[in-house]
Amino acid sequence: MSIQVKGLAKHYGQQKAVDEISFEAKPGKILGFLGPNGAGKSTTMKMLTGYLKPTSGTAKLCGFDTQMDSLEVRRIMGYLPENTPLYTDMYVQEFLLFVANTYQLKDAALRVKETIEKVGLDPEQHKKISMLSKGYRQRVGLAQAIIHQPKVLILDEPTSGLDPNQLTDIRELIKNLGKDKTVILSTHIMQEVEALCDEVIIINKGKIVANATITELKNEH
Ligand code: ADP
Ligand code: ADP
């Protein structure tokens, strides 16, 4: 299994933001993590990355424990946070080279070029991130998440705030990027799950309320 979560919980005082959830994700699949605002999606995504310490339970990526094996996890995991804080005053190439260097990638310049092409940015354009539209900024966000060729990709509300044209393009891009990875994608939009995902987990008030393939989900309607 590429993602293995057991009894994962995060409490903030009395509040159980995530309440002992368990699930798995298979290699090469896109798993939707669907739920309303405040359900515990972002908290779960942050625990999967290892950046947020669980109150209890474990999360493993390709067998590596996100708390115990943080170096390995950082290498095999790519993360697009909700409302990605990008360094908007940097040029796209400059920013991605900076990210590539934090991973100490060999051939960093080549990785930057290939990644720029992979996410559909124009390698001939030299623009500051602040000059890009929201859709193109999101491509930069995806680029920083995949530049080190991670096995597991964690996307937190990757299409929120995009207009319909950008939405279609970014969904298409995520589908393509997901082909050789395991992707977990959080969203509050059912159509997003239907458009993109192989399986879905529905979370509400910190608890998993359903776990199904998309075919099963559609047949229930
Ligand atoms: P979602 O991503 O599904 O909208 P979150 O994971 O962001 O939900 O939040 C789940 C619950 O935990 C919410 O009620 C939220 O207010 C609460 N929460 C999240 N982060 C914190 C925090 N740092 N401190 C206190 N409460 C938090
Ligand atoms: P929108 O789809 O929001 O109308 P535009 O096509 O007008 O976006 O482009 C918004 C910004 O993104 C402009 O600065 C534009 O030059 C830039 N941009 C457009 N296409 C690319 C591309 N392939 N690579 C990098 N930047 C681009």
Coordinates of N, CA and C and ligand atoms in Angstrom, one line a residue:
M1 N 0.8 -1.2 0.0 CA 0.0 0.0 0.0 C 0.9 1.3 0.0
S2 N 0.5 2.3 -0.7 CA 1.3 3.5 -0.8 C 0.9 4.4 0.4
I3 N -0.3 4.4 0.8 CA -0.7 5.2 2.0 C -1.4 4.2 2.9
Q4 N -1.0 4.2 4.2 CA -1.6 3.4 5.2 C -1.8 4.2 6.5
V5 N -3.0 4.4 6.8 CA -3.4 5.2 7.9 C -4.1 4.4 9.0
K6 N -3.7 4.4 10.2 CA -4.3 3.6 11.3 C -4.6 4.4 12.5
G7 N -5.9 4.5 12.8 CA -6.3 5.2 14.1 C -5.8 6.6 14.2
L8 N -5.7 7.3 13.1 CA -5.1 8.6 13.1 C -6.1 9.6 13.8
A9 N -5.6 10.4 14.7 CA -6.4 11.4 15.4 C -5.6 12.7 15.7
K10 N -6.4 13.8 15.6 CA -5.8 15.1 16.1 C -6.8 15.8 16.9
H11 N -6.5 16.1 18.1 CA -7.4 16.8 19.0 C -6.8 18.2 19.2
Y12 N -7.7 19.2 19.2 CA -7.4 20.6 19.6 C -8.2 20.8 20.9
G13 N -7.6 20.7 22.0 CA -8.3 20.8 23.3 C -9.4 19.7 23.3
Q14 N -10.6 20.1 23.5 CA -11.7 19.2 23.5 C -12.2 18.7 22.1
Q15 N -11.8 19.5 21.1 CA -12.3 19.2 19.8 C -11.5 18.1 19.1
K16 N -12.2 17.2 18.5 CA -11.6 16.1 17.8 C -11.6 16.5 16.3
A17 N -10.6 17.2 15.8 CA -10.6 17.6 14.4 C -10.5 16.4 13.5
V18 N -9.7 15.4 13.9 CA -9.7 14.1 13.2 C -9.8 13.0 14.3
D19 N -10.8 12.1 14.1 CA -11.2 11.2 15.2 C -10.9 9.8 14.8
E20 N -9.7 9.3 15.0 CA -9.3 7.9 14.8 C -9.8 7.3 13.4
I21 N -9.2 7.9 12.4 CA -9.5 7.4 11.0 C -8.5 6.4 10.6
S22 N -8.9 5.4 9.8 CA -8.0 4.4 9.2 C -8.4 4.2 7.7
F23 N -7.4 4.2 6.8 CA -7.7 3.9 5.4 C -6.4 3.6 4.7
E24 N -6.6 3.1 3.5 CA -5.4 2.8 2.7 C -5.6 3.3 1.3
A25 N -4.5 3.5 0.6 CA -4.6 3.9 -0.8 C -3.6 3.1 -1.6
K26 N -4.1 2.5 -2.7 CA -3.2 1.7 -3.6 C -2.4 2.5 -4.5
P27 N -1.2 1.9 -4.9 CA -0.4 2.6 -5.9 C -1.1 2.9 -7.2
G28 N -0.8 4.1 -7.8 CA -1.3 4.4 -9.1 C -2.8 4.9 -9.1
K29 N -3.4 5.1 -7.9 CA -4.8 5.5 -7.9 C -4.9 7.0 -7.4
I30 N -6.0 7.6 -7.8 CA -6.3 8.9 -7.2 C -7.4 8.7 -6.2
L31 N -7.1 9.0 -5.0 CA -8.1 8.8 -3.9 C -8.7 10.2 -3.5
G32 N -10.0 10.3 -3.6 CA -10.6 11.6 -3.2 C -10.9 11.6 -1.7
F33 N -10.7 12.7 -1.1 CA -11.0 12.8 0.4 C -12.0 13.9 0.5
L34 N -13.3 13.5 0.5 CA -14.4 14.4 0.3 C -15.1 14.8 1.6
G35 N -15.4 16.1 1.8 CA -16.1 16.4 3.1 C -16.3 17.9 3.1
P36 N -17.3 18.3 3.9 CA -17.7 19.8 4.0 C -16.6 20.5 4.7
N37 N -16.7 21.8 4.7 CA -15.8 22.7 5.5 C -15.7 22.3 6.9
G38 N -14.5 22.2 7.5 CA -14.3 21.9 8.9 C -14.4 20.4 9.2
A39 N -14.5 19.5 8.1 CA -14.6 18.1 8.3 C -13.3 17.5 8.9
G40 N -12.2 18.1 8.6 CA -10.9 17.5 9.1 C -10.0 17.2 7.9
K41 N -10.3 17.6 6.7 CA -9.5 17.3 5.5 C -8.1 17.8 5.6
S42 N -8.0 19.1 5.8 CA -6.6 19.7 5.8 C -5.8 19.2 7.0
T43 N -6.4 19.0 8.1 CA -5.7 18.4 9.2 C -5.1 17.0 8.9
T44 N -6.0 16.2 8.2 CA -5.5 14.9 7.8 C -4.4 15.0 6.8
M45 N -4.5 15.9 5.8 CA -3.5 16.1 4.8 C -2.1 16.4 5.4
K46 N -2.2 17.4 6.4 CA -1.0 17.8 7.1 C -0.3 16.7 7.9
M47 N -1.2 15.8 8.4 CA -0.6 14.7 9.2 C 0.1 13.7 8.2
L48 N -0.5 13.5 7.0 CA 0.1 12.6 6.0 C 1.4 13.1 5.6
T49 N 1.6 14.5 5.5 CA 2.9 15.0 5.1 C 4.0 14.8 6.2
G50 N 3.5 14.6 7.4 CA 4.4 14.6 8.6 C 4.7 16.0 9.2
Y51 N 4.1 17.0 8.6 CA 4.3 18.4 9.2 C 3.5 18.6 10.4
L52 N 2.4 17.9 10.6 CA 1.6 18.0 11.8 C 1.6 16.7 12.6
K53 N 1.9 16.8 13.8 CA 2.0 15.6 14.7 C 0.7 15.2 15.1
P54 N 0.4 13.9 14.9 CA -1.0 13.4 15.3 C -1.0 13.3 16.9
T55 N -2.3 13.4 17.4 CA -2.5 13.1 18.8 C -2.2 11.6 19.1
S56 N -2.7 10.8 18.2 CA -2.5 9.4 18.2 C -2.7 8.7 16.9
G57 N -2.2 7.5 16.7 CA -2.3 6.8 15.5 C -1.1 7.0 14.6
T58 N -1.1 6.3 13.4 CA 0.1 6.4 12.5 C -0.4 6.6 11.1
A59 N 0.5 7.2 10.3 CA 0.4 7.3 8.9 C 1.7 6.9 8.2
K60 N 1.6 6.0 7.3 CA 2.8 5.6 6.5 C 2.6 5.8 5.1
L61 N 3.7 6.3 4.4 CA 3.8 6.4 3.0 C 4.8 5.5 2.5
C62 N 4.4 4.6 1.6 CA 5.3 3.5 1.0 C 6.0 2.9 2.2
G63 N 5.4 2.6 3.3 CA 6.0 1.9 4.4 C 6.8 2.8 5.4
F64 N 6.9 4.1 5.0 CA 7.7 5.0 5.9 C 6.7 5.8 6.8
D65 N 7.0 5.7 8.1 CA 6.2 6.4 9.1 C 6.4 7.9 9.0
T66 N 5.4 8.7 8.9 CA 5.5 10.1 8.6 C 6.2 10.8 9.8
Q67 N 6.1 10.3 11.0 CA 6.7 10.9 12.2 C 8.1 10.4 12.4
M68 N 8.3 9.1 12.2 CA 9.6 8.4 12.5 C 10.6 8.6 11.4
D69 N 10.1 8.5 10.2 CA 11.0 8.5 9.0 C 10.9 9.8 8.2
S70 N 11.0 10.9 8.8 CA 10.7 12.2 8.1 C 11.6 12.4 6.9
L71 N 12.9 12.0 6.9 CA 13.7 12.3 5.8 C 13.3 11.5 4.5
E72 N 13.0 10.2 4.7 CA 12.5 9.4 3.6 C 11.1 10.0 3.1
V73 N 10.3 10.3 4.1 CA 8.9 10.8 3.7 C 9.0 12.1 2.9
R74 N 9.9 13.0 3.3 CA 10.1 14.2 2.5 C 10.5 13.9 1.1
R75 N 11.3 12.9 0.9 CA 11.8 12.5 -0.4 C 10.7 11.9 -1.3
I76 N 9.8 11.1 -0.7 CA 8.9 10.4 -1.6 C 7.5 11.1 -1.7
M77 N 7.3 12.2 -0.9 CA 6.0 12.8 -0.9 C 6.1 14.2 -1.5
G78 N 5.1 14.6 -2.3 CA 4.9 15.9 -2.7 C 3.6 16.5 -2.2
Y79 N 3.6 17.8 -1.9 CA 2.5 18.4 -1.2 C 2.1 19.7 -1.8
L80 N 0.8 19.8 -2.1 CA 0.3 21.1 -2.5 C -0.7 21.6 -1.4
P81 N -0.3 22.5 -0.5 CA -1.2 23.0 0.5 C -2.4 23.8 -0.1
E82 N -3.4 23.9 0.7 CA -4.5 24.8 0.3 C -4.0 26.2 0.3
N83 N -4.4 27.0 -0.7 CA -3.9 28.4 -0.8 C -2.4 28.4 -0.7
T84 N -1.7 27.7 -1.5 CA -0.2 27.6 -1.5 C 0.4 29.0 -1.3
P85 N 1.2 29.1 -0.3 CA 2.0 30.3 -0.2 C 3.2 30.3 -1.1
L86 N 3.1 30.9 -2.2 CA 4.2 30.9 -3.1 C 5.0 32.2 -2.9
Y87 N 6.3 32.2 -3.3 CA 7.1 33.4 -3.2 C 6.8 34.2 -4.4
T88 N 5.8 35.1 -4.3 CA 5.2 35.7 -5.5 C 6.2 36.7 -6.1
D89 N 7.2 37.2 -5.4 CA 8.1 38.1 -5.9 C 9.3 37.4 -6.7
M90 N 9.3 36.1 -6.7 CA 10.3 35.4 -7.5 C 9.8 35.1 -8.9
Y91 N 10.7 34.9 -9.8 CA 10.4 34.4 -11.1 C 10.1 32.9 -11.0
V92 N 9.3 32.4 -11.9 CA 8.9 31.0 -11.9 C 10.1 30.1 -11.8
Q93 N 11.0 30.3 -12.8 CA 12.2 29.5 -12.9 C 13.1 29.5 -11.6
E94 N 13.2 30.8 -11.1 CA 14.0 31.0 -9.9 C 13.4 30.3 -8.7
F95 N 12.1 30.4 -8.5 CA 11.4 29.7 -7.4 C 11.6 28.2 -7.5
L96 N 11.4 27.7 -8.7 CA 11.5 26.2 -8.8 C 12.9 25.7 -8.6
L97 N 13.9 26.5 -9.1 CA 15.3 26.1 -8.8 C 15.6 26.1 -7.3
F98 N 15.0 27.1 -6.6 CA 15.1 27.2 -5.2 C 14.6 25.9 -4.5
V99 N 13.4 25.5 -5.0 CA 12.7 24.3 -4.4 C 13.6 23.1 -4.8
A100 N 14.0 23.0 -6.0 CA 14.9 21.8 -6.4 C 16.1 21.7 -5.6
N101 N 16.7 22.9 -5.2 CA 17.9 22.8 -4.4 C 17.6 22.4 -3.0
T102 N 16.4 22.7 -2.5 CA 16.1 22.3 -1.1 C 16.1 20.7 -1.1
Y103 N 15.8 20.1 -2.2 CA 15.9 18.6 -2.3 C 17.2 18.1 -2.7
Q104 N 18.2 19.0 -2.9 CA 19.5 18.7 -3.4 C 19.5 17.8 -4.6
L105 N 18.6 18.1 -5.5 CA 18.5 17.3 -6.8 C 19.7 17.5 -7.6
K106 N 20.2 16.4 -8.2 CA 21.2 16.5 -9.2 C 20.5 17.1 -10.5
D107 N 21.2 17.7 -11.3 CA 20.6 18.3 -12.5 C 19.4 19.1 -12.2
A108 N 19.5 20.0 -11.2 CA 18.4 20.8 -10.8 C 17.8 21.6 -11.9
A109 N 18.7 22.3 -12.7 CA 18.3 23.1 -13.8 C 17.4 22.3 -14.8
L110 N 17.9 21.1 -15.1 CA 17.2 20.3 -16.1 C 15.8 19.9 -15.5
R111 N 15.8 19.5 -14.2 CA 14.5 19.2 -13.5 C 13.5 20.3 -13.6
V112 N 14.0 21.5 -13.4 CA 13.2 22.7 -13.5 C 12.5 22.8 -14.8
K113 N 13.4 22.7 -15.9 CA 12.9 22.8 -17.2 C 11.8 21.8 -17.5
E114 N 12.2 20.5 -17.2 CA 11.2 19.4 -17.5 C 9.9 19.6 -16.7
T115 N 10.0 20.1 -15.5 CA 8.8 20.2 -14.6 C 7.9 21.3 -15.2
I116 N 8.6 22.4 -15.6 CA 7.8 23.6 -16.2 C 7.0 23.1 -17.4
E117 N 7.6 22.3 -18.2 CA 6.9 21.7 -19.4 C 5.8 20.8 -19.0
K118 N 6.1 20.0 -18.0 CA 5.1 19.0 -17.6 C 3.8 19.6 -17.1
V119 N 3.9 20.7 -16.4 CA 2.7 21.3 -15.8 C 2.1 22.4 -16.8
G120 N 2.6 22.4 -18.0 CA 2.0 23.3 -19.0 C 2.3 24.8 -18.9
L121 N 3.5 25.1 -18.2 CA 3.9 26.5 -18.2 C 4.8 26.7 -19.4
D122 N 5.0 27.9 -19.9 CA 5.8 28.2 -21.0 C 7.3 28.4 -20.6
P123 N 8.2 27.6 -21.0 CA 9.6 27.7 -20.6 C 10.2 29.0 -21.1
E124 N 9.6 29.6 -22.2 CA 10.2 30.8 -22.8 C 9.8 32.0 -22.0
Q125 N 8.8 31.9 -21.2 CA 8.3 33.1 -20.5 C 9.1 33.3 -19.2
H126 N 9.5 34.5 -18.9 CA 10.2 34.8 -17.7 C 9.3 35.8 -16.9
K127 N 8.5 35.2 -16.0 CA 7.6 36.1 -15.3 C 7.7 35.9 -13.8
K128 N 7.4 36.9 -13.1 CA 7.2 36.8 -11.6 C 5.9 36.1 -11.3
I129 N 5.9 35.3 -10.3 CA 4.7 34.5 -9.9 C 3.5 35.5 -9.7
S130 N 3.8 36.6 -9.2 CA 2.7 37.6 -8.9 C 2.0 38.1 -10.2
M131 N 2.7 37.9 -11.4 CA 2.1 38.3 -12.7 C 1.2 37.3 -13.3
L132 N 1.2 36.1 -12.7 CA 0.4 35.0 -13.3 C -1.0 35.0 -12.8
S133 N -1.9 34.4 -13.7 CA -3.3 34.2 -13.3 C -3.3 33.1 -12.2
K134 N -4.5 33.0 -11.6 CA -4.6 32.0 -10.5 C -4.4 30.5 -11.1
G135 N -4.9 30.3 -12.3 CA -4.7 29.0 -12.9 C -3.2 28.7 -13.1
Y136 N -2.5 29.7 -13.6 CA -1.0 29.4 -13.8 C -0.2 29.4 -12.5
R137 N -0.7 30.1 -11.5 CA 0.0 30.0 -10.2 C -0.2 28.6 -9.7
Q138 N -1.4 28.0 -9.9 CA -1.7 26.7 -9.4 C -0.7 25.7 -10.2
R139 N -0.4 26.0 -11.4 CA 0.5 25.1 -12.1 C 1.9 25.2 -11.5
V140 N 2.3 26.4 -11.0 CA 3.5 26.5 -10.3 C 3.5 25.7 -9.0
G141 N 2.3 25.8 -8.3 CA 2.1 25.0 -7.1 C 2.3 23.5 -7.3
L142 N 1.7 23.1 -8.4 CA 1.9 21.6 -8.8 C 3.3 21.3 -9.1
A143 N 4.0 22.2 -9.8 CA 5.4 22.0 -10.2 C 6.2 21.8 -9.0
Q144 N 6.1 22.7 -8.0 CA 6.9 22.6 -6.7 C 6.6 21.3 -6.0
A145 N 5.4 20.7 -6.2 CA 5.0 19.5 -5.5 C 5.6 18.3 -6.2
I146 N 5.9 18.4 -7.5 CA 6.3 17.2 -8.3 C 7.8 17.2 -8.7
I147 N 8.5 18.3 -8.4 CA 9.8 18.5 -9.0 C 10.8 17.4 -8.6
H148 N 10.6 16.8 -7.5 CA 11.5 15.8 -7.0 C 11.0 14.4 -7.3
Q149 N 10.0 14.3 -8.2 CA 9.4 13.1 -8.7 C 8.9 12.2 -7.5
P150 N 8.0 12.7 -6.7 CA 7.5 11.9 -5.5 C 6.7 10.7 -6.0
K151 N 6.6 9.7 -5.1 CA 5.7 8.6 -5.4 C 4.3 8.9 -4.9
V152 N 4.2 9.7 -3.9 CA 2.9 10.0 -3.3 C 2.6 11.5 -3.4
L153 N 1.5 11.9 -3.9 CA 1.2 13.3 -4.1 C 0.0 13.7 -3.3
I154 N 0.1 14.7 -2.4 CA -0.9 15.1 -1.5 C -1.4 16.5 -1.9
L155 N -2.7 16.5 -2.4 CA -3.2 17.8 -2.9 C -4.4 18.3 -2.0
D156 N -4.3 19.4 -1.4 CA -5.3 19.9 -0.6 C -6.1 21.0 -1.3
E157 N -7.4 20.6 -1.6 CA -8.3 21.5 -2.4 C -7.6 22.2 -3.6
P158 N -7.0 21.3 -4.5 CA -6.2 21.9 -5.5 C -6.9 22.8 -6.6
T159 N -8.2 22.8 -6.6 CA -8.9 23.6 -7.7 C -9.7 24.7 -7.1
S160 N -9.6 24.9 -5.8 CA -10.5 25.9 -5.2 C -10.2 27.3 -5.7
G161 N -11.2 28.1 -6.0 CA -11.0 29.4 -6.5 C -10.7 29.6 -8.0
L162 N -10.7 28.5 -8.7 CA -10.4 28.6 -10.2 C -11.7 28.9 -11.0
D163 N -11.5 29.6 -12.1 CA -12.7 29.8 -12.9 C -12.9 28.5 -13.8
P164 N -14.1 28.4 -14.4 CA -14.4 27.1 -15.1 C -13.3 26.6 -16.1
N165 N -12.8 27.5 -16.9 CA -11.7 27.1 -17.9 C -10.5 26.6 -17.2
Q166 N -10.0 27.3 -16.2 CA -8.8 26.9 -15.5 C -9.1 25.6 -14.8
L167 N -10.3 25.4 -14.2 CA -10.7 24.2 -13.5 C -10.6 23.0 -14.4
T168 N -11.1 23.1 -15.6 CA -11.0 21.9 -16.5 C -9.5 21.6 -16.8
D169 N -8.7 22.7 -17.1 CA -7.3 22.5 -17.4 C -6.5 21.8 -16.2
I170 N -6.8 22.4 -15.0 CA -6.0 21.9 -13.9 C -6.4 20.4 -13.5
R171 N -7.7 20.1 -13.7 CA -8.2 18.7 -13.4 C -7.5 17.8 -14.4
E172 N -7.4 18.2 -15.7 CA -6.8 17.4 -16.7 C -5.3 17.1 -16.3
L173 N -4.7 18.2 -15.9 CA -3.3 18.1 -15.5 C -3.1 17.2 -14.3
I174 N -3.9 17.3 -13.3 CA -3.8 16.4 -12.2 C -4.0 15.0 -12.6
K175 N -4.9 14.7 -13.5 CA -5.2 13.3 -13.9 C -3.9 12.8 -14.6
N176 N -3.3 13.6 -15.4 CA -2.1 13.2 -16.1 C -0.9 13.0 -15.1
L177 N -0.8 13.9 -14.2 CA 0.3 13.8 -13.2 C 0.2 12.6 -12.3
G178 N -1.1 12.1 -12.1 CA -1.4 11.0 -11.2 C -1.1 9.7 -11.8
K179 N -0.8 9.6 -13.1 CA -0.7 8.3 -13.7 C 0.4 7.4 -13.1
D180 N 1.5 8.0 -12.7 CA 2.6 7.2 -12.2 C 2.8 7.4 -10.7
K181 N 1.7 7.9 -10.0 CA 1.9 8.2 -8.6 C 0.6 7.7 -7.9
T182 N 0.7 7.8 -6.5 CA -0.5 7.7 -5.7 C -0.9 9.1 -5.3
V183 N -2.1 9.4 -5.6 CA -2.6 10.8 -5.3 C -3.7 10.8 -4.3
I184 N -3.6 11.6 -3.3 CA -4.8 11.8 -2.4 C -5.1 13.3 -2.5
L185 N -6.4 13.5 -2.8 CA -6.9 14.9 -3.1 C -8.1 15.2 -2.3
S186 N -8.0 16.3 -1.5 CA -9.1 16.7 -0.7 C -9.9 17.7 -1.4
T187 N -11.2 17.6 -1.2 CA -12.2 18.5 -1.9 C -13.5 18.6 -1.1
H188 N -14.3 19.6 -1.3 CA -15.6 19.6 -0.8 C -16.6 19.5 -1.9
I189 N -16.1 19.2 -3.1 CA -17.0 19.2 -4.3 C -17.1 17.7 -4.9
M190 N -18.3 17.2 -4.9 CA -18.6 15.9 -5.4 C -18.2 15.7 -6.8
Q191 N -18.5 16.7 -7.7 CA -18.1 16.6 -9.1 C -16.6 16.4 -9.3
E192 N -15.9 17.0 -8.4 CA -14.4 16.9 -8.5 C -14.0 15.5 -8.4
V193 N -14.6 14.8 -7.4 CA -14.3 13.4 -7.1 C -14.7 12.6 -8.3
E194 N -15.9 12.8 -8.9 CA -16.4 12.1 -10.0 C -15.5 12.3 -11.2
A195 N -15.0 13.5 -11.4 CA -14.1 13.8 -12.6 C -12.7 13.2 -12.5
L196 N -12.2 13.1 -11.3 CA -10.8 12.8 -11.1 C -10.4 11.5 -10.5
C197 N -11.3 11.0 -9.5 CA -10.8 10.0 -8.6 C -11.2 8.6 -9.0
D198 N -10.5 7.6 -8.5 CA -10.8 6.2 -8.6 C -11.6 5.7 -7.4
E199 N -11.2 6.3 -6.3 CA -11.9 5.9 -5.1 C -12.2 7.1 -4.2
V200 N -13.1 7.0 -3.3 CA -13.4 8.2 -2.5 C -13.6 7.8 -1.0
I201 N -13.1 8.6 -0.1 CA -13.4 8.5 1.3 C -14.2 9.8 1.6
I202 N -15.3 9.6 2.4 CA -16.1 10.7 2.8 C -15.9 10.9 4.3
I203 N -15.5 12.1 4.6 CA -15.2 12.5 6.0 C -16.2 13.6 6.5
N204 N -16.6 13.4 7.7 CA -17.5 14.4 8.3 C -17.2 14.5 9.8
K205 N -17.1 15.7 10.3 CA -16.8 15.9 11.8 C -15.7 14.9 12.3
G206 N -14.6 14.8 11.5 CA -13.4 14.1 11.9 C -13.5 12.6 11.7
K207 N -14.7 12.1 11.3 CA -14.8 10.6 11.1 C -15.1 10.2 9.7
I208 N -14.6 9.1 9.3 CA -14.9 8.5 8.0 C -16.3 8.0 8.0
V209 N -17.1 8.5 7.0 CA -18.5 8.0 7.0 C -18.8 7.1 5.8
A210 N -17.9 7.1 4.8 CA -18.0 6.1 3.7 C -16.7 6.0 3.0
N211 N -16.5 4.8 2.4 CA -15.2 4.5 1.7 C -15.6 3.6 0.5
A212 N -15.6 4.2 -0.7 CA -16.1 3.5 -1.9 C -15.4 3.7 -3.1
T213 N -15.5 2.8 -4.1 CA -15.0 3.2 -5.5 C -16.0 4.1 -6.1
I214 N -15.6 4.8 -7.1 CA -16.5 5.8 -7.8 C -17.7 5.1 -8.4
T215 N -17.5 3.9 -9.0 CA -18.6 3.1 -9.6 C -19.7 2.8 -8.5
E216 N -19.2 2.4 -7.3 CA -20.1 2.1 -6.2 C -20.9 3.3 -5.8
L217 N -20.2 4.4 -5.8 CA -20.8 5.7 -5.3 C -21.9 6.1 -6.3
K218 N -21.6 6.0 -7.6 CA -22.5 6.4 -8.7 C -23.8 5.5 -8.7
N219 N -23.6 4.2 -8.4 CA -24.7 3.3 -8.4 C -25.6 3.6 -7.2
E220 N -25.1 4.2 -6.2 CA -26.0 4.5 -5.0 C -26.9 5.7 -5.3
H221 N -26.6 6.5 -6.4 CA -27.4 7.7 -6.6 C -28.7 7.3 -7.3
Ligands
ADP1 P1 -11.3 21.1 6.5 O1 -10.0 21.0 5.8 O2 -12.1 19.8 6.2 O3 -12.1 22.3 6.2 P2 -9.8 21.3 8.9 O4 -9.0 20.1 9.0 O5 -9.1 22.5 8.5 O6 -11.1 21.0 8.1 O7 -10.4 21.6 10.4 C1 -11.1 20.6 11.1 C2 -11.5 21.2 12.4 O8 -10.4 21.4 13.2 C3 -12.2 22.5 12.2 O9 -13.3 22.6 13.2 C4 -11.2 23.5 12.6 O10 -11.7 24.7 13.1 C5 -10.3 22.8 13.6 N1 -8.9 23.2 13.6 C6 -8.1 23.0 12.5 N2 -6.8 23.5 12.8 C7 -6.9 24.0 14.1 C8 -6.0 24.6 14.9 N3 -4.7 24.8 14.5 N4 -6.4 24.9 16.2 C9 -7.6 24.7 16.6 N5 -8.6 24.1 15.8 C10 -8.2 23.8 14.6
ADP2 P1 -6.5 33.7 -17.9 O1 -6.7 32.3 -18.3 O2 -6.7 34.0 -16.4 O3 -7.2 34.8 -18.7 P2 -4.1 34.6 -19.2 O4 -4.0 33.6 -20.3 O5 -4.6 36.0 -19.5 O6 -4.9 34.0 -18.0 O7 -2.7 34.7 -18.5 C1 -2.6 35.3 -17.3 C2 -1.1 35.4 -17.0 O8 -0.5 34.1 -17.1 C3 -0.5 36.3 -18.0 O9 0.6 37.0 -17.4 C4 0.1 35.3 -19.0 O10 1.1 35.9 -19.7 C5 0.5 34.2 -18.2 N1 0.6 33.0 -19.0 C6 -0.3 32.6 -19.9 N2 0.1 31.5 -20.4 C7 1.2 31.1 -19.8 C8 2.1 30.0 -20.0 N3 1.9 29.0 -20.8 N4 3.2 30.0 -19.2 C9 3.4 31.0 -18.3 N5 2.6 32.0 -18.1 C10 1.5 32.1 -18.9

